[in-house]
């Protein structure tokens, strides 16, 4: 079974989550291709898709949104899982649901959407992103829960292989 894993990542942390998901899927025997959303070709060659994005100002990054929009019909015809990455700190900020992916969930008929905490290294941020992180008092550090990410990916693999 061929699975596409694609994640839009501004500073690399969300891409690392996508790679961790891909590693679990491949470890379970699935044929996995990892490509950024702006490099994805025809979705038809894949049997399933895991699509993710970093979240900025409550939205997925444009390349991931555009992939979901332009491929909605094809995505809706196969198993799709979505993930978002962005809240940081303990407790995570922003609190609550930091992203509205309702349209993407409906268009792709995704089976699940998971929000994972992210990573923030302020010195790597652009000035506007650094200002926003300061405004919401976002904590610096790597808050990704790798066990949670691997468990989610294992659930996807188990579903695809059953």
JSON list of N, CA, C and O in Angstrom, two decimals, residues 34-53:
[
{"chain": "A", "resi": 34, "resn": "UNK", "atom": "N", "xyz": [7.51, 10.79, 1.25]},
{"chain": "A", "resi": 34, "resn": "UNK", "atom": "CA", "xyz": [7.43, 12.04, 2.01]},
{"chain": "A", "resi": 34, "resn": "UNK", "atom": "C", "xyz": [7.78, 13.18, 1.06]},
{"chain": "A", "resi": 34, "resn": "UNK", "atom": "O", "xyz": [8.87, 13.20, 0.48]},
{"chain": "A", "resi": 35, "resn": "UNK", "atom": "N", "xyz": [6.83, 14.10, 0.88]},
{"chain": "A", "resi": 35, "resn": "UNK", "atom": "CA", "xyz": [7.00, 15.23, -0.02]},
{"chain": "A", "resi": 35, "resn": "UNK", "atom": "C", "xyz": [6.31, 16.44, 0.59]},
{"chain": "A", "resi": 35, "resn": "UNK", "atom": "O", "xyz": [5.23, 16.31, 1.17]},
{"chain": "A", "resi": 36, "resn": "UNK", "atom": "N", "xyz": [6.90, 17.63, 0.45]},
{"chain": "A", "resi": 36, "resn": "UNK", "atom": "CA", "xyz": [6.23, 18.84, 0.93]},
{"chain": "A", "resi": 36, "resn": "UNK", "atom": "C", "xyz": [5.00, 19.11, 0.06]},
{"chain": "A", "resi": 36, "resn": "UNK", "atom": "O", "xyz": [4.98, 18.72, -1.11]},
{"chain": "A", "resi": 37, "resn": "UNK", "atom": "N", "xyz": [3.98, 19.77, 0.61]},
{"chain": "A", "resi": 37, "resn": "UNK", "atom": "CA", "xyz": [2.74, 20.00, -0.14]},
{"chain": "A", "resi": 37, "resn": "UNK", "atom": "C", "xyz": [2.95, 20.69, -1.49]},
{"chain": "A", "resi": 37, "resn": "UNK", "atom": "O", "xyz": [2.26, 20.36, -2.46]},
{"chain": "A", "resi": 38, "resn": "UNK", "atom": "N", "xyz": [3.88, 21.62, -1.55]},
{"chain": "A", "resi": 38, "resn": "UNK", "atom": "CA", "xyz": [4.09, 22.33, -2.82]},
{"chain": "A", "resi": 38, "resn": "UNK", "atom": "C", "xyz": [4.80, 21.48, -3.86]},
{"chain": "A", "resi": 38, "resn": "UNK", "atom": "O", "xyz": [4.89, 21.86, -5.03]},
{"chain": "A", "resi": 39, "resn": "UNK", "atom": "N", "xyz": [5.29, 20.30, -3.48]},
{"chain": "A", "resi": 39, "resn": "UNK", "atom": "CA", "xyz": [5.97, 19.40, -4.41]},
{"chain": "A", "resi": 39, "resn": "UNK", "atom": "C", "xyz": [5.14, 18.15, -4.75]},
{"chain": "A", "resi": 39, "resn": "UNK", "atom": "O", "xyz": [5.59, 17.32, -5.53]},
{"chain": "A", "resi": 40, "resn": "UNK", "atom": "N", "xyz": [3.95, 18.04, -4.17]},
{"chain": "A", "resi": 40, "resn": "UNK", "atom": "CA", "xyz": [3.12, 16.85, -4.41]},
{"chain": "A", "resi": 40, "resn": "UNK", "atom": "C", "xyz": [2.58, 16.87, -5.83]},
{"chain": "A", "resi": 40, "resn": "UNK", "atom": "O", "xyz": [2.04, 17.86, -6.29]},
{"chain": "A", "resi": 41, "resn": "UNK", "atom": "N", "xyz": [2.76, 15.72, -6.50]},
{"chain": "A", "resi": 41, "resn": "UNK", "atom": "CA", "xyz": [2.19, 15.53, -7.83]},
{"chain": "A", "resi": 41, "resn": "UNK", "atom": "C", "xyz": [0.81, 14.92, -7.72]},
{"chain": "A", "resi": 41, "resn": "UNK", "atom": "O", "xyz": [0.07, 15.20, -6.77]},
{"chain": "A", "resi": 42, "resn": "UNK", "atom": "N", "xyz": [0.47, 14.04, -8.66]},
{"chain": "A", "resi": 42, "resn": "UNK", "atom": "CA", "xyz": [-0.86, 13.43, -8.64]},
{"chain": "A", "resi": 42, "resn": "UNK", "atom": "C", "xyz": [-1.08, 12.56, -7.40]},
{"chain": "A", "resi": 42, "resn": "UNK", "atom": "O", "xyz": [-0.30, 11.68, -7.10]},
{"chain": "A", "resi": 43, "resn": "UNK", "atom": "N", "xyz": [-2.16, 12.83, -6.70]},
{"chain": "A", "resi": 43, "resn": "UNK", "atom": "CA", "xyz": [-2.52, 12.08, -5.50]},
{"chain": "A", "resi": 43, "resn": "UNK", "atom": "C", "xyz": [-3.00, 10.68, -5.87]},
{"chain": "A", "resi": 43, "resn": "UNK", "atom": "O", "xyz": [-2.92, 9.75, -5.08]},
{"chain": "A", "resi": 44, "resn": "UNK", "atom": "N", "xyz": [-3.49, 10.53, -7.10]},
{"chain": "A", "resi": 44, "resn": "UNK", "atom": "CA", "xyz": [-4.08, 9.26, -7.53]},
{"chain": "A", "resi": 44, "resn": "UNK", "atom": "C", "xyz": [-3.13, 8.07, -7.37]},
{"chain": "A", "resi": 44, "resn": "UNK", "atom": "O", "xyz": [-3.59, 6.94, -7.24]},
{"chain": "A", "resi": 45, "resn": "UNK", "atom": "N", "xyz": [-1.83, 8.30, -7.37]},
{"chain": "A", "resi": 45, "resn": "UNK", "atom": "CA", "xyz": [-0.88, 7.19, -7.26]},
{"chain": "A", "resi": 45, "resn": "UNK", "atom": "C", "xyz": [-0.76, 6.66, -5.83]},
{"chain": "A", "resi": 45, "resn": "UNK", "atom": "O", "xyz": [-0.10, 5.64, -5.60]},
{"chain": "A", "resi": 46, "resn": "UNK", "atom": "N", "xyz": [-1.41, 7.32, -4.87]},
{"chain": "A", "resi": 46, "resn": "UNK", "atom": "CA", "xyz": [-1.33, 6.90, -3.47]},
{"chain": "A", "resi": 46, "resn": "UNK", "atom": "C", "xyz": [-2.65, 6.29, -3.02]},
{"chain": "A", "resi": 46, "resn": "UNK", "atom": "O", "xyz": [-3.72, 6.72, -3.43]},
{"chain": "A", "resi": 47, "resn": "UNK", "atom": "N", "xyz": [-2.53, 5.30, -2.12]},
{"chain": "A", "resi": 47, "resn": "UNK", "atom": "CA", "xyz": [-3.71, 4.63, -1.58]},
{"chain": "A", "resi": 47, "resn": "UNK", "atom": "C", "xyz": [-4.24, 5.34, -0.35]},
{"chain": "A", "resi": 47, "resn": "UNK", "atom": "O", "xyz": [-5.41, 5.18, 0.01]},
{"chain": "A", "resi": 48, "resn": "UNK", "atom": "N", "xyz": [-3.38, 6.11, 0.33]},
{"chain": "A", "resi": 48, "resn": "UNK", "atom": "CA", "xyz": [-3.77, 6.83, 1.55]},
{"chain": "A", "resi": 48, "resn": "UNK", "atom": "C", "xyz": [-2.86, 8.05, 1.69]},
{"chain": "A", "resi": 48, "resn": "UNK", "atom": "O", "xyz": [-1.77, 8.09, 1.12]},
{"chain": "A", "resi": 49, "resn": "UNK", "atom": "N", "xyz": [-3.33, 9.03, 2.47]},
{"chain": "A", "resi": 49, "resn": "UNK", "atom": "CA", "xyz": [-2.59, 10.28, 2.62]},
{"chain": "A", "resi": 49, "resn": "UNK", "atom": "C", "xyz": [-2.63, 10.75, 4.07]},
{"chain": "A", "resi": 49, "resn": "UNK", "atom": "O", "xyz": [-3.68, 10.69, 4.72]},
{"chain": "A", "resi": 50, "resn": "UNK", "atom": "N", "xyz": [-1.46, 11.19, 4.56]},
{"chain": "A", "resi": 50, "resn": "UNK", "atom": "CA", "xyz": [-1.37, 11.89, 5.83]},
{"chain": "A", "resi": 50, "resn": "UNK", "atom": "C", "xyz": [-0.89, 13.29, 5.49]},
{"chain": "A", "resi": 50, "resn": "UNK", "atom": "O", "xyz": [0.19, 13.47, 4.92]},
{"chain": "A", "resi": 51, "resn": "UNK", "atom": "N", "xyz": [-1.72, 14.28, 5.80]},
{"chain": "A", "resi": 51, "resn": "UNK", "atom": "CA", "xyz": [-1.41, 15.67, 5.46]},
{"chain": "A", "resi": 51, "resn": "UNK", "atom": "C", "xyz": [-1.38, 16.50, 6.73]},
{"chain": "A", "resi": 51, "resn": "UNK", "atom": "O", "xyz": [-2.29, 16.43, 7.54]},
{"chain": "A", "resi": 52, "resn": "UNK", "atom": "N", "xyz": [-0.32, 17.29, 6.88]},
{"chain": "A", "resi": 52, "resn": "UNK", "atom": "CA", "xyz": [-0.20, 18.12, 8.07]},
{"chain": "A", "resi": 52, "resn": "UNK", "atom": "C", "xyz": [0.30, 19.50, 7.76]},
{"chain": "A", "resi": 52, "resn": "UNK", "atom": "O", "xyz": [0.79, 19.78, 6.66]},
{"chain": "A", "resi": 53, "resn": "UNK", "atom": "N", "xyz": [0.21, 20.37, 8.76]},
{"chain": "A", "resi": 53, "resn": "UNK", "atom": "CA", "xyz": [0.69, 21.73, 8.60]},
{"chain": "A", "resi": 53, "resn": "UNK", "atom": "C", "xyz": [1.01, 22.35, 9.95]},
{"chain": "A", "resi": 53, "resn": "UNK", "atom": "O", "xyz": [0.35, 22.06, 10.95]}
]
